[in-house]
Coordinates of C-alpha atoms in Angstrom, one line a residue:
M244 CA 103.4 110.4 138.7
F245 CA 105.7 112.5 136.6
L246 CA 105.1 115.6 134.5
G247 CA 105.7 114.6 130.9
K248 CA 107.9 116.9 128.9
E249 CA 109.0 115.1 125.7
H250 CA 105.9 115.8 123.7
R251 CA 104.9 119.2 122.3
F252 CA 101.2 119.8 121.5
T253 CA 99.7 121.8 118.7
S254 CA 96.1 122.9 119.3
L255 CA 93.3 123.5 116.8
S256 CA 90.1 125.1 117.8
V257 CA 87.7 128.0 117.2
E258 CA 90.4 130.2 115.6
E259 CA 91.0 127.6 113.0
G260 CA 87.3 126.9 112.4
L261 CA 86.8 123.9 114.7
N262 CA 84.2 123.8 117.5
S263 CA 85.9 123.6 120.9
R264 CA 84.1 120.4 122.0
V265 CA 85.4 117.3 120.2
E266 CA 83.8 113.9 121.0
A267 CA 85.0 111.6 118.2
I268 CA 87.9 111.3 115.7
V269 CA 88.4 109.0 112.7
Q270 CA 90.5 109.1 109.5
D271 CA 89.0 108.3 106.1
D272 CA 90.5 106.3 103.2
N273 CA 91.7 109.5 101.6
G274 CA 93.7 110.6 104.7
F275 CA 91.3 113.3 105.9
I276 CA 90.7 113.5 109.7
W277 CA 87.1 113.8 110.8
F278 CA 85.9 115.2 114.1
G279 CA 82.5 114.9 115.8
T280 CA 81.9 118.1 117.6
G281 CA 79.3 120.0 119.5
D282 CA 78.5 122.0 116.4
G283 CA 78.6 119.7 113.4
L284 CA 80.9 117.2 111.6
S285 CA 84.3 118.7 110.7
R286 CA 86.8 117.5 108.1
F287 CA 90.5 118.5 108.4
D288 CA 92.7 118.4 105.3
G289 CA 95.9 119.3 107.1
Y290 CA 95.4 123.0 106.5
T291 CA 91.7 124.0 106.9
F292 CA 88.4 122.7 108.3
K293 CA 85.3 122.0 106.3
T294 CA 82.2 121.6 108.6
Y295 CA 79.0 119.9 107.7
K296 CA 75.9 121.1 109.6
H297 CA 72.2 120.5 109.7
Q298 CA 70.3 122.8 107.3
S299 CA 66.6 123.1 107.8
G300 CA 64.8 122.0 104.6
N301 CA 67.9 120.3 103.1
S302 CA 67.5 116.6 103.1
N303 CA 71.2 116.1 102.2
S304 CA 72.5 117.8 105.3
L305 CA 73.6 116.4 108.7
A306 CA 70.7 115.3 110.8
D307 CA 71.8 117.1 113.9
N308 CA 74.7 119.3 114.8
F309 CA 75.6 117.5 118.0
V310 CA 77.9 114.6 116.8
D311 CA 78.8 112.3 119.7
T312 CA 80.3 109.4 117.8
I313 CA 81.8 108.5 114.3
Y314 CA 82.7 105.1 112.8
K315 CA 84.4 104.4 109.4
D316 CA 83.4 101.0 107.9
R317 CA 85.4 98.7 105.6
D318 CA 83.9 100.4 102.5
G319 CA 85.1 103.8 103.6
M320 CA 81.7 105.1 104.6
L321 CA 81.3 107.3 107.7
W322 CA 78.6 106.5 110.1
I323 CA 77.6 109.4 112.3
G324 CA 75.7 109.2 115.6
T325 CA 73.8 112.4 116.3
G326 CA 71.1 113.6 118.7
N327 CA 68.6 113.0 115.9
G328 CA 69.4 109.6 114.6
L329 CA 72.0 107.8 112.5
D330 CA 73.6 109.2 109.3
R331 CA 75.7 107.4 106.7
F332 CA 78.0 109.8 104.9
D333 CA 79.8 109.1 101.6
P334 CA 83.0 111.2 101.7
T335 CA 83.3 110.8 97.9
T336 CA 79.9 112.1 96.9
E337 CA 79.4 114.1 100.1
T338 CA 75.9 112.7 100.5
F339 CA 74.0 111.8 103.7
T340 CA 71.7 108.8 104.1
H341 CA 69.4 109.2 107.2
Y342 CA 68.1 106.4 109.4
R343 CA 65.2 107.3 111.8
P344 CA 62.9 105.5 114.1
D345 CA 59.7 104.4 112.4
S346 CA 56.8 103.3 114.7
D347 CA 55.3 101.3 111.8
N348 CA 58.6 99.4 111.2
P349 CA 59.9 97.2 114.1
N350 CA 63.2 96.8 112.2
S351 CA 63.9 100.5 112.0
L352 CA 66.3 102.5 114.2
G353 CA 65.4 102.1 117.9
G354 CA 66.0 105.7 119.1
N355 CA 67.3 109.1 118.3
A356 CA 70.1 110.1 120.7
I357 CA 73.0 108.0 119.7
R358 CA 75.9 108.1 122.2
Y359 CA 78.3 105.5 120.7
L360 CA 78.9 103.5 117.5
Y361 CA 81.1 100.4 117.1
G362 CA 81.7 98.1 114.1
D363 CA 82.6 94.5 114.9
K364 CA 84.8 92.1 113.0
S365 CA 81.8 90.6 111.1
G366 CA 80.8 94.0 109.7
M367 CA 77.8 94.6 112.0
L368 CA 77.3 98.1 113.4
W369 CA 76.4 98.4 117.1
L370 CA 74.6 101.6 118.3
G371 CA 74.4 102.6 121.9
F372 CA 71.7 105.1 122.9
A373 CA 71.6 107.6 125.7
T374 CA 68.4 106.1 127.0
G375 CA 67.1 103.5 124.5
G376 CA 69.5 100.6 125.0
L377 CA 71.5 98.8 122.3
D378 CA 70.8 98.2 118.6
K379 CA 72.6 95.9 116.1
F380 CA 72.5 97.2 112.5
D381 CA 73.1 95.0 109.5
P382 CA 74.3 97.3 106.6
A383 CA 73.5 94.6 104.0
T384 CA 69.8 94.4 104.9
E385 CA 69.6 97.8 106.6
T386 CA 67.7 96.3 109.5
F387 CA 68.0 96.9 113.2
I388 CA 67.8 94.4 116.1
H389 CA 67.0 95.9 119.5
Y390 CA 68.3 94.9 122.9
R391 CA 66.3 96.6 125.7
P392 CA 66.5 96.4 129.5
D393 CA 63.8 94.3 131.1
P394 CA 63.5 94.6 134.9
D395 CA 62.0 91.1 135.0
N396 CA 64.7 89.5 133.0
P397 CA 68.2 89.2 134.6
T398 CA 69.7 88.2 131.3
S399 CA 68.6 91.4 129.5
I400 CA 71.0 94.4 129.2
A401 CA 71.2 96.0 132.6
N402 CA 69.9 99.5 131.6
G403 CA 69.4 101.6 128.5
D404 CA 72.1 104.2 129.2
I405 CA 74.9 102.9 126.9
Q406 CA 78.3 104.5 127.5
R407 CA 80.7 102.3 125.5
I408 CA 80.8 99.2 123.2
Y409 CA 83.9 97.1 122.6
E410 CA 84.8 93.8 121.0
D411 CA 87.8 92.1 122.4
S412 CA 90.4 89.9 120.7
A413 CA 88.3 86.7 121.4
G414 CA 85.3 88.3 119.7
V415 CA 83.4 88.9 122.9
L416 CA 81.2 92.1 122.8
W417 CA 81.3 94.2 126.0
I418 CA 78.7 96.9 126.6
G419 CA 79.3 99.5 129.3
T420 CA 76.2 101.0 130.8
S421 CA 75.9 103.6 133.6
G422 CA 76.0 101.1 136.4
I423 CA 77.0 97.7 134.9
L424 CA 79.4 96.1 132.5
N425 CA 77.5 93.7 130.2
K426 CA 78.8 90.8 128.2
L427 CA 76.7 89.7 125.2
D428 CA 76.1 86.1 124.1
R429 CA 75.3 86.8 120.5
Q430 CA 73.9 83.4 119.7
A431 CA 71.5 83.4 122.7
G432 CA 70.9 87.1 122.7
T433 CA 71.5 87.3 126.4
F434 CA 73.7 89.4 128.7
T435 CA 75.9 88.6 131.7
R436 CA 76.1 91.5 134.1
Y437 CA 79.1 92.5 136.1
P438 CA 78.4 95.1 138.8
H439 CA 81.0 97.9 139.2
L440 CA 82.5 96.7 142.4
T441 CA 86.1 96.5 143.5
P442 CA 87.5 93.6 145.5
D443 CA 86.9 95.6 148.6
G444 CA 83.2 96.1 147.7
D445 CA 83.6 99.8 146.8
S446 CA 81.3 101.0 144.1
L447 CA 82.6 102.3 140.8
N448 CA 80.4 105.0 139.1
F449 CA 79.8 105.7 135.4
L450 CA 81.7 103.5 132.9
K451 CA 83.4 105.8 130.3
S452 CA 85.9 103.6 128.4
I453 CA 86.8 100.0 127.5
Y454 CA 90.0 98.9 125.8
E455 CA 92.1 95.7 125.5
D456 CA 95.8 96.2 125.1
H457 CA 98.4 94.1 123.3
T458 CA 98.9 91.9 126.4
G459 CA 95.2 91.0 126.6
T460 CA 94.5 93.1 129.6
L461 CA 91.0 94.6 129.5
W462 CA 91.1 98.2 130.8
V463 CA 87.9 99.8 132.0
G464 CA 87.7 103.4 132.9
F465 CA 85.1 104.9 135.2
D466 CA 84.5 108.5 136.3
N467 CA 86.1 107.6 139.7
G468 CA 88.8 105.2 138.7
L469 CA 90.9 103.3 136.2
T470 CA 90.6 99.5 136.5
T471 CA 91.6 96.2 134.9
F472 CA 88.9 93.6 134.5
N473 CA 89.5 89.9 135.1
R474 CA 87.2 88.1 132.7
E475 CA 87.5 84.8 134.6
T476 CA 86.5 86.1 138.0
G477 CA 84.4 89.0 136.8
R478 CA 86.1 91.4 139.2
F479 CA 87.6 94.9 138.7
T480 CA 91.0 95.8 140.1
P481 CA 91.5 99.5 140.6
Y482 CA 94.8 101.1 139.3
L483 CA 95.5 104.1 141.6
I484 CA 97.0 106.7 139.4
A485 CA 98.1 109.1 142.1
P486 CA 97.5 107.5 145.5
D487 CA 99.5 110.1 147.4
D488 CA 97.9 113.1 145.8
P489 CA 94.9 114.4 147.8
N490 CA 93.7 116.3 144.7
S491 CA 93.8 113.3 142.4
A492 CA 90.0 113.1 141.7
S493 CA 90.4 114.6 138.2
L494 CA 93.3 112.1 137.4
N495 CA 91.1 109.2 138.4
A496 CA 88.1 110.4 136.4
I497 CA 88.7 108.4 133.1
L498 CA 87.2 109.5 129.8
S499 CA 89.2 107.6 127.2
I500 CA 91.8 104.8 126.8
Y501 CA 93.9 104.1 123.7
E502 CA 97.0 102.0 122.9
D503 CA 99.1 103.3 119.9
S504 CA 101.0 101.3 117.3
L505 CA 104.1 101.4 119.6
Q506 CA 102.1 99.7 122.3
T507 CA 102.1 102.9 124.5
L508 CA 98.9 103.1 126.6
W509 CA 97.3 106.6 126.8
V510 CA 94.6 107.6 129.2
G511 CA 92.4 110.7 128.9
T512 CA 91.0 112.1 132.1
S513 CA 88.2 114.5 133.1
G514 CA 90.2 117.6 134.0
G515 CA 93.6 115.9 134.8
G516 CA 95.0 116.0 131.3
L517 CA 96.6 113.1 129.4
L518 CA 98.4 110.2 131.0
K519 CA 101.0 108.0 129.5
F520 CA 101.5 104.6 131.1
D521 CA 105.1 103.4 131.7
R522 CA 104.7 99.6 132.0
E523 CA 108.3 99.0 133.2
Q524 CA 108.0 101.5 136.1
Q525 CA 104.3 100.9 136.6
Q526 CA 103.6 104.6 136.7
F527 CA 102.1 107.4 134.7
D528 CA 103.6 110.5 133.0
R529 CA 101.1 113.4 133.0
Y530 CA 100.6 116.0 130.3
T531 CA 98.3 118.9 131.4
K532 CA 97.2 122.4 130.5
N533 CA 99.9 124.9 131.2
P534 CA 98.9 128.6 130.4
A535 CA 102.6 129.6 130.5
S536 CA 103.6 127.1 127.7
P537 CA 102.4 127.4 124.1
H538 CA 103.1 123.7 123.6
G539 CA 101.0 122.3 126.5
L540 CA 97.6 120.8 126.3
S541 CA 94.8 123.3 125.5
N542 CA 92.4 121.6 127.9
G543 CA 92.6 119.0 130.6
F544 CA 89.4 117.1 129.6
V545 CA 90.6 114.5 127.1
S546 CA 87.5 112.9 125.6
A547 CA 88.9 111.1 122.5
I548 CA 92.3 109.7 121.5
F549 CA 93.2 108.6 118.0
E550 CA 96.4 107.7 116.1
D551 CA 96.5 108.5 112.3
S552 CA 98.3 106.6 109.6
E553 CA 101.4 108.8 110.0
G554 CA 101.7 108.1 113.7
I555 CA 100.3 111.4 114.9
I556 CA 98.2 111.3 118.0
W557 CA 95.0 113.4 118.0
L558 CA 93.3 114.4 121.2
G559 CA 89.7 115.6 121.4
T560 CA 88.8 117.7 124.4
F561 CA 85.8 119.3 126.1
G562 CA 86.3 123.0 125.5
G563 CA 89.8 123.0 124.0
G564 CA 89.3 121.7 120.5
I565 CA 91.9 119.3 119.2
N566 CA 95.5 118.8 120.3
R567 CA 98.0 116.8 118.3
F568 CA 101.5 115.6 118.7
V569 CA 104.0 113.3 117.1
R570 CA 103.7 109.9 118.8
E571 CA 107.5 109.3 118.9
P572 CA 109.4 112.5 119.5
R573 CA 111.8 113.3 116.7
P574 CA 115.0 114.6 118.4
F575 CA 116.5 117.5 116.5
V576 CA 120.2 118.3 116.9
H577 CA 120.7 122.1 116.4
Y578 CA 123.9 123.3 114.9
Q579 CA 124.3 127.0 115.6
P580 CA 127.2 129.5 115.9
D581 CA 128.5 129.9 119.4
P582 CA 131.0 132.6 120.0
D583 CA 132.3 130.8 123.1
N584 CA 132.8 127.5 121.2
P585 CA 135.4 127.4 118.4
N586 CA 134.0 124.0 117.4
S587 CA 130.6 125.3 116.3
L588 CA 129.0 126.3 113.0
R589 CA 130.5 129.6 111.8
D590 CA 127.4 131.3 110.6
S591 CA 123.6 130.8 110.7
F592 CA 123.1 131.7 107.1
M593 CA 123.0 128.5 105.1
L594 CA 123.7 128.4 101.4
S595 CA 124.0 124.6 100.9
V596 CA 124.0 121.2 102.6
Y597 CA 125.6 118.1 101.2
E598 CA 126.3 114.6 102.6
D599 CA 129.2 112.8 100.9
S600 CA 129.8 109.0 100.6
E601 CA 131.6 108.9 104.0
G602 CA 128.7 110.5 105.8
I603 CA 130.5 113.8 106.2
L604 CA 128.3 116.9 106.0
W605 CA 129.5 119.9 104.0
L606 CA 127.8 123.1 104.9
G607 CA 128.0 126.3 102.9
N608 CA 128.1 129.5 105.0
D609 CA 128.8 133.1 104.1
R610 CA 132.5 132.9 103.0
V611 CA 133.1 129.7 105.1
L612 CA 132.8 126.1 104.1
N613 CA 132.1 123.9 107.1
R614 CA 133.0 120.2 107.3
L615 CA 131.1 118.3 110.0
D616 CA 132.0 114.8 111.1
R617 CA 128.8 113.8 112.9
R618 CA 130.5 110.8 114.5
T619 CA 132.9 113.0 116.4
G620 CA 131.0 116.2 116.4
L621 CA 134.1 118.1 115.1
F622 CA 134.0 120.9 112.6
T623 CA 136.7 121.8 110.1
F624 CA 136.6 125.2 108.4
Y625 CA 137.7 126.2 104.9
E626 CA 138.2 129.8 104.0
H627 CA 140.0 131.6 101.2
D628 CA 143.6 132.4 102.2
P629 CA 145.3 134.9 99.7
Q630 CA 148.7 133.5 100.8
D631 CA 147.7 129.9 100.0
P632 CA 147.1 129.0 96.3
Y633 CA 145.6 125.7 97.3
S634 CA 142.9 127.2 99.6
I635 CA 139.3 127.4 98.5
S636 CA 138.6 130.4 96.3
N637 CA 135.5 131.4 98.2
G638 CA 133.8 129.6 101.2
S639 CA 130.4 130.7 100.1
V640 CA 129.5 127.3 98.6
V641 CA 126.2 127.2 96.7
A642 CA 126.4 123.7 95.1
T643 CA 128.4 120.6 96.0
H644 CA 129.0 117.3 94.1
E645 CA 131.1 114.2 94.8
D646 CA 132.2 112.6 91.6
R647 CA 132.7 108.9 90.9
E648 CA 136.5 109.2 91.5
G649 CA 135.9 110.5 95.0
Y650 CA 136.7 114.2 94.3
L651 CA 134.5 116.9 95.8
W652 CA 133.4 119.8 93.6
F653 CA 132.3 123.0 95.1
G654 CA 130.4 125.7 93.2
T655 CA 130.8 129.1 94.9
F656 CA 129.2 132.5 95.0
S657 CA 131.6 134.5 92.8
G658 CA 134.6 132.3 93.4
G659 CA 134.2 129.9 90.6
L660 CA 134.6 126.1 90.8
N661 CA 136.8 124.2 93.2
R662 CA 137.9 120.6 93.2
F663 CA 138.9 119.2 96.6
D664 CA 141.3 116.4 97.1
R665 CA 140.6 114.8 100.5
E666 CA 144.0 113.1 100.7
T667 CA 146.0 116.2 100.2
G668 CA 143.5 118.7 101.7
Q669 CA 144.1 120.9 98.7
F670 CA 141.7 122.8 96.4
I671 CA 142.2 123.4 92.7
T672 CA 140.3 126.5 91.4
Y673 CA 138.7 127.0 88.0
Q674 CA 137.6 130.6 87.3
H675 CA 136.4 132.8 84.5
D676 CA 139.2 134.4 82.4
P677 CA 138.0 137.0 79.9
A678 CA 141.1 136.3 77.8
D679 CA 140.4 132.5 77.6
P680 CA 137.2 131.4 75.8
H681 CA 137.7 127.9 77.2
S682 CA 137.6 129.0 80.8
L683 CA 134.5 128.9 83.1
S684 CA 132.0 131.3 81.7
N685 CA 130.9 132.8 85.0
D686 CA 132.2 132.5 88.6
L687 CA 128.7 132.2 90.3
I688 CA 127.9 128.5 90.2
L689 CA 124.3 127.5 90.9
S690 CA 124.3 123.8 90.0
I691 CA 126.7 120.9 89.4
Y692 CA 125.7 117.6 87.7
E693 CA 127.6 114.5 86.6
D694 CA 126.0 112.5 83.8
A695 CA 126.1 108.8 83.2
S696 CA 129.3 109.1 81.1
G697 CA 131.1 111.0 83.9
I698 CA 130.9 114.4 82.2
L699 CA 130.6 117.3 84.6
W700 CA 128.0 120.0 83.8
L701 CA 127.8 123.3 85.5
G702 CA 125.0 125.8 85.7
T703 CA 126.0 129.4 86.2
S704 CA 124.2 132.6 87.1
G705 CA 124.3 134.6 83.8
G706 CA 127.0 132.6 82.1
G707 CA 124.9 129.7 80.7
L708 CA 125.6 126.0 80.8
N709 CA 129.2 124.8 81.0
R710 CA 130.6 121.3 80.1
F711 CA 133.9 120.5 81.7
D712 CA 136.5 118.3 79.9
R713 CA 138.6 116.8 82.6
E714 CA 141.4 115.7 80.3
T715 CA 142.1 119.1 78.8
E716 CA 140.6 121.0 81.9
Q717 CA 138.7 123.2 79.4
F718 CA 135.1 124.3 79.5
I719 CA 132.6 124.3 76.6
T720 CA 129.9 126.9 77.1
Y721 CA 126.3 126.9 75.9
Q722 CA 124.6 130.3 76.1
H723 CA 121.4 132.0 74.9
D724 CA 121.6 133.5 71.4
L725 CA 118.8 135.7 70.1
A726 CA 119.7 134.8 66.6
D727 CA 119.5 131.0 67.2
P728 CA 116.1 129.5 68.1
H729 CA 117.8 126.3 69.1
S730 CA 120.2 127.9 71.6
L731 CA 119.8 127.8 75.4
S732 CA 116.7 129.8 76.4
D733 CA 118.2 131.6 79.4
N734 CA 121.7 132.0 80.9
S735 CA 120.9 131.4 84.5
I736 CA 120.8 127.6 85.2
W737 CA 119.1 126.4 88.3
A738 CA 118.8 122.6 87.6
I739 CA 120.5 120.0 85.4
Y740 CA 119.3 116.4 85.0
E741 CA 119.9 113.4 82.7
D742 CA 116.9 111.1 82.2
R743 CA 117.0 107.4 81.4
T744 CA 117.0 108.0 77.7
G745 CA 120.2 110.1 77.9
A746 CA 118.5 113.4 77.3
L747 CA 119.9 116.3 79.3
W748 CA 117.3 118.6 80.9
V749 CA 118.2 122.2 81.9
G750 CA 116.0 124.3 84.2
T751 CA 116.5 128.0 84.0
K752 CA 115.6 131.1 86.0
N753 CA 113.5 132.9 83.3
G754 CA 113.5 130.7 80.2
G755 CA 111.6 127.6 81.3
L756 CA 112.8 124.0 80.7
N757 CA 115.3 123.0 78.0
R758 CA 115.9 119.5 76.6
F759 CA 119.4 119.3 75.1
D760 CA 120.2 116.9 72.3
R761 CA 124.0 116.3 72.6
K762 CA 124.3 114.9 69.1
T763 CA 122.9 117.9 67.3
E764 CA 123.8 120.3 70.2
R765 CA 120.3 121.8 69.9
F766 CA 118.0 122.9 72.8
Q767 CA 114.3 122.4 72.6
H768 CA 112.4 124.8 74.8
F769 CA 109.3 124.2 77.0
Q770 CA 107.9 127.4 78.3
H771 CA 104.8 128.9 79.9
N772 CA 102.1 130.0 77.6
P773 CA 99.2 131.8 79.4
E774 CA 96.8 130.7 76.6
D775 CA 97.8 127.0 76.9
P776 CA 96.8 125.3 80.2
E777 CA 98.9 122.3 79.1
S778 CA 102.1 124.3 78.9
L779 CA 104.7 124.6 81.7
S780 CA 103.1 126.5 84.6
S781 CA 106.1 128.8 85.1
N782 CA 109.4 129.7 83.4
L783 CA 111.3 129.5 86.7
V784 CA 112.4 125.9 86.9
S785 CA 114.2 125.0 90.1
S786 CA 114.3 121.2 90.1
V787 CA 113.8 118.3 87.7
L788 CA 113.4 114.6 88.6
E789 CA 112.5 111.3 86.8
D790 CA 110.9 108.9 89.3
R791 CA 111.4 105.1 89.5
V792 CA 108.6 104.4 87.1
G793 CA 109.8 106.9 84.5
T794 CA 107.4 109.8 85.2
F795 CA 109.1 113.1 84.7
W796 CA 108.5 115.9 87.2
V797 CA 109.4 119.6 87.0
G798 CA 109.4 121.9 90.0
T799 CA 108.6 125.5 89.2
S800 CA 107.8 128.8 91.1
D801 CA 104.2 128.1 90.3
G802 CA 103.6 124.5 91.3
L803 CA 104.7 121.0 90.4
N804 CA 104.4 119.8 86.7
K805 CA 104.1 116.3 85.4
F806 CA 105.5 116.0 81.8
D807 CA 103.8 113.7 79.3
R808 CA 106.5 112.6 76.9
E809 CA 104.2 111.4 74.2
T810 CA 102.1 114.5 73.9
E811 CA 104.8 116.8 75.3
T812 CA 102.3 118.5 77.5
F813 CA 102.3 119.3 81.2
T814 CA 99.9 118.8 84.0
A815 CA 100.3 121.3 86.8
Y816 CA 99.7 120.7 90.5
T817 CA 99.3 123.8 92.6
E818 CA 97.8 124.7 96.0

């Protein structure tokens, strides 16, 4: 037994709007995560919870606030087992359909307090009651078939206290009751009972979980032990989690078992936290509540385990709400300045990050350009040297671009434009010269873009758009002109992009979006109009992108905009 350390847990509970007791977890077809709690059905959208509760007099409300179990069927419907019957919930229309016992209808629901729901491969829904036995529900005909214990019939289900229902890979349905594991012969409608006894004849108590892993091993968890079940001999073999620990009762009290998509087996205990099974070492790593750590489990009673479509593991607890963690830890390498290490990042303030074709990272700091070779871990630093005409003009690099010839171009904060030759290690600087109308218009470069024909375009802060002629090494400047409605709308350029039609798009700080026709050298403006909901949502345009299917997207300070080229209107997506 080892204390696990590689996973960091995030907890969600009462402070975020979720009840602290979570019994069930599912994800719907829209990606929402649903929780069955001690006080309603809760939906999590990644930011906030929406909770559905019983409302007296409202027929379209949850039947009962105690939700013990949830199941999502193949049509996307949610089935909710409550203390007052079965509910079907349509997440799209947010409507509930109730199923209740009816003494005049033998095909109606067989009880109220539903403890567990399970959908088999054929689409049938199986319901386990706290005292009423087992029901099979056919959603097509909306009829129920009841399986009830009969003391005079040894082939009936052993008792009415259903704890778990599980269909294995061979299609066999297993039903765990308080004292017996039952195997159902669906054709005959009869059960084979397997008493909870170890090979030594020791009694196992309440069955809490059944799960078949990828190797075909059937794991059965009891409140006094974790076992594997041999389907040929019908015997349980205990798996002692902490045989040398005299205080291991909570570790051996099993509430939940789950295998994730990486074939890692997780076990939730009643007070002992979360266990991760190391198959190679045949031992468990343990994650438990640690009041001293903000990243430990919030509660040691792990009642439900679920993996979502993104590989995040969600844990439901008794009293600690939800805990979640990334299934496969993503190792971050931190690059920070270290005064005792000359081979470390020079400054924590980052202006830009760029990866070139050789995999080298170029990092813009305050007055220092850092070159990081991740294969060797070595940094090289470039700073302005007044004594060296081939040094960088200013290490505060805001924008970087590698052109098709292999040269690196660095746009700096007040130092103009620099071209770097990796073979010679020298920089050539282009800066504004008031006496030269063909020089760079402004030395603060915000963006660099190379179009399909190899022309280099530069966006400046206050100096407009610059086009660089590499043969003459001269700049052509496009700036805002109040007297010309077809001039650039603003002189601070944050984004430059060429679409597949050859149009050049320019995003500005205060003037919205511009489309530049290079034949006529005219700019068409797209700007925010408060009275037009189909106009650009903001005049601060920070990014522009055409996706692989040709949809044109514009990033602004007030949401994401999708541009319709035919109508020349925008659809805005905000929070």
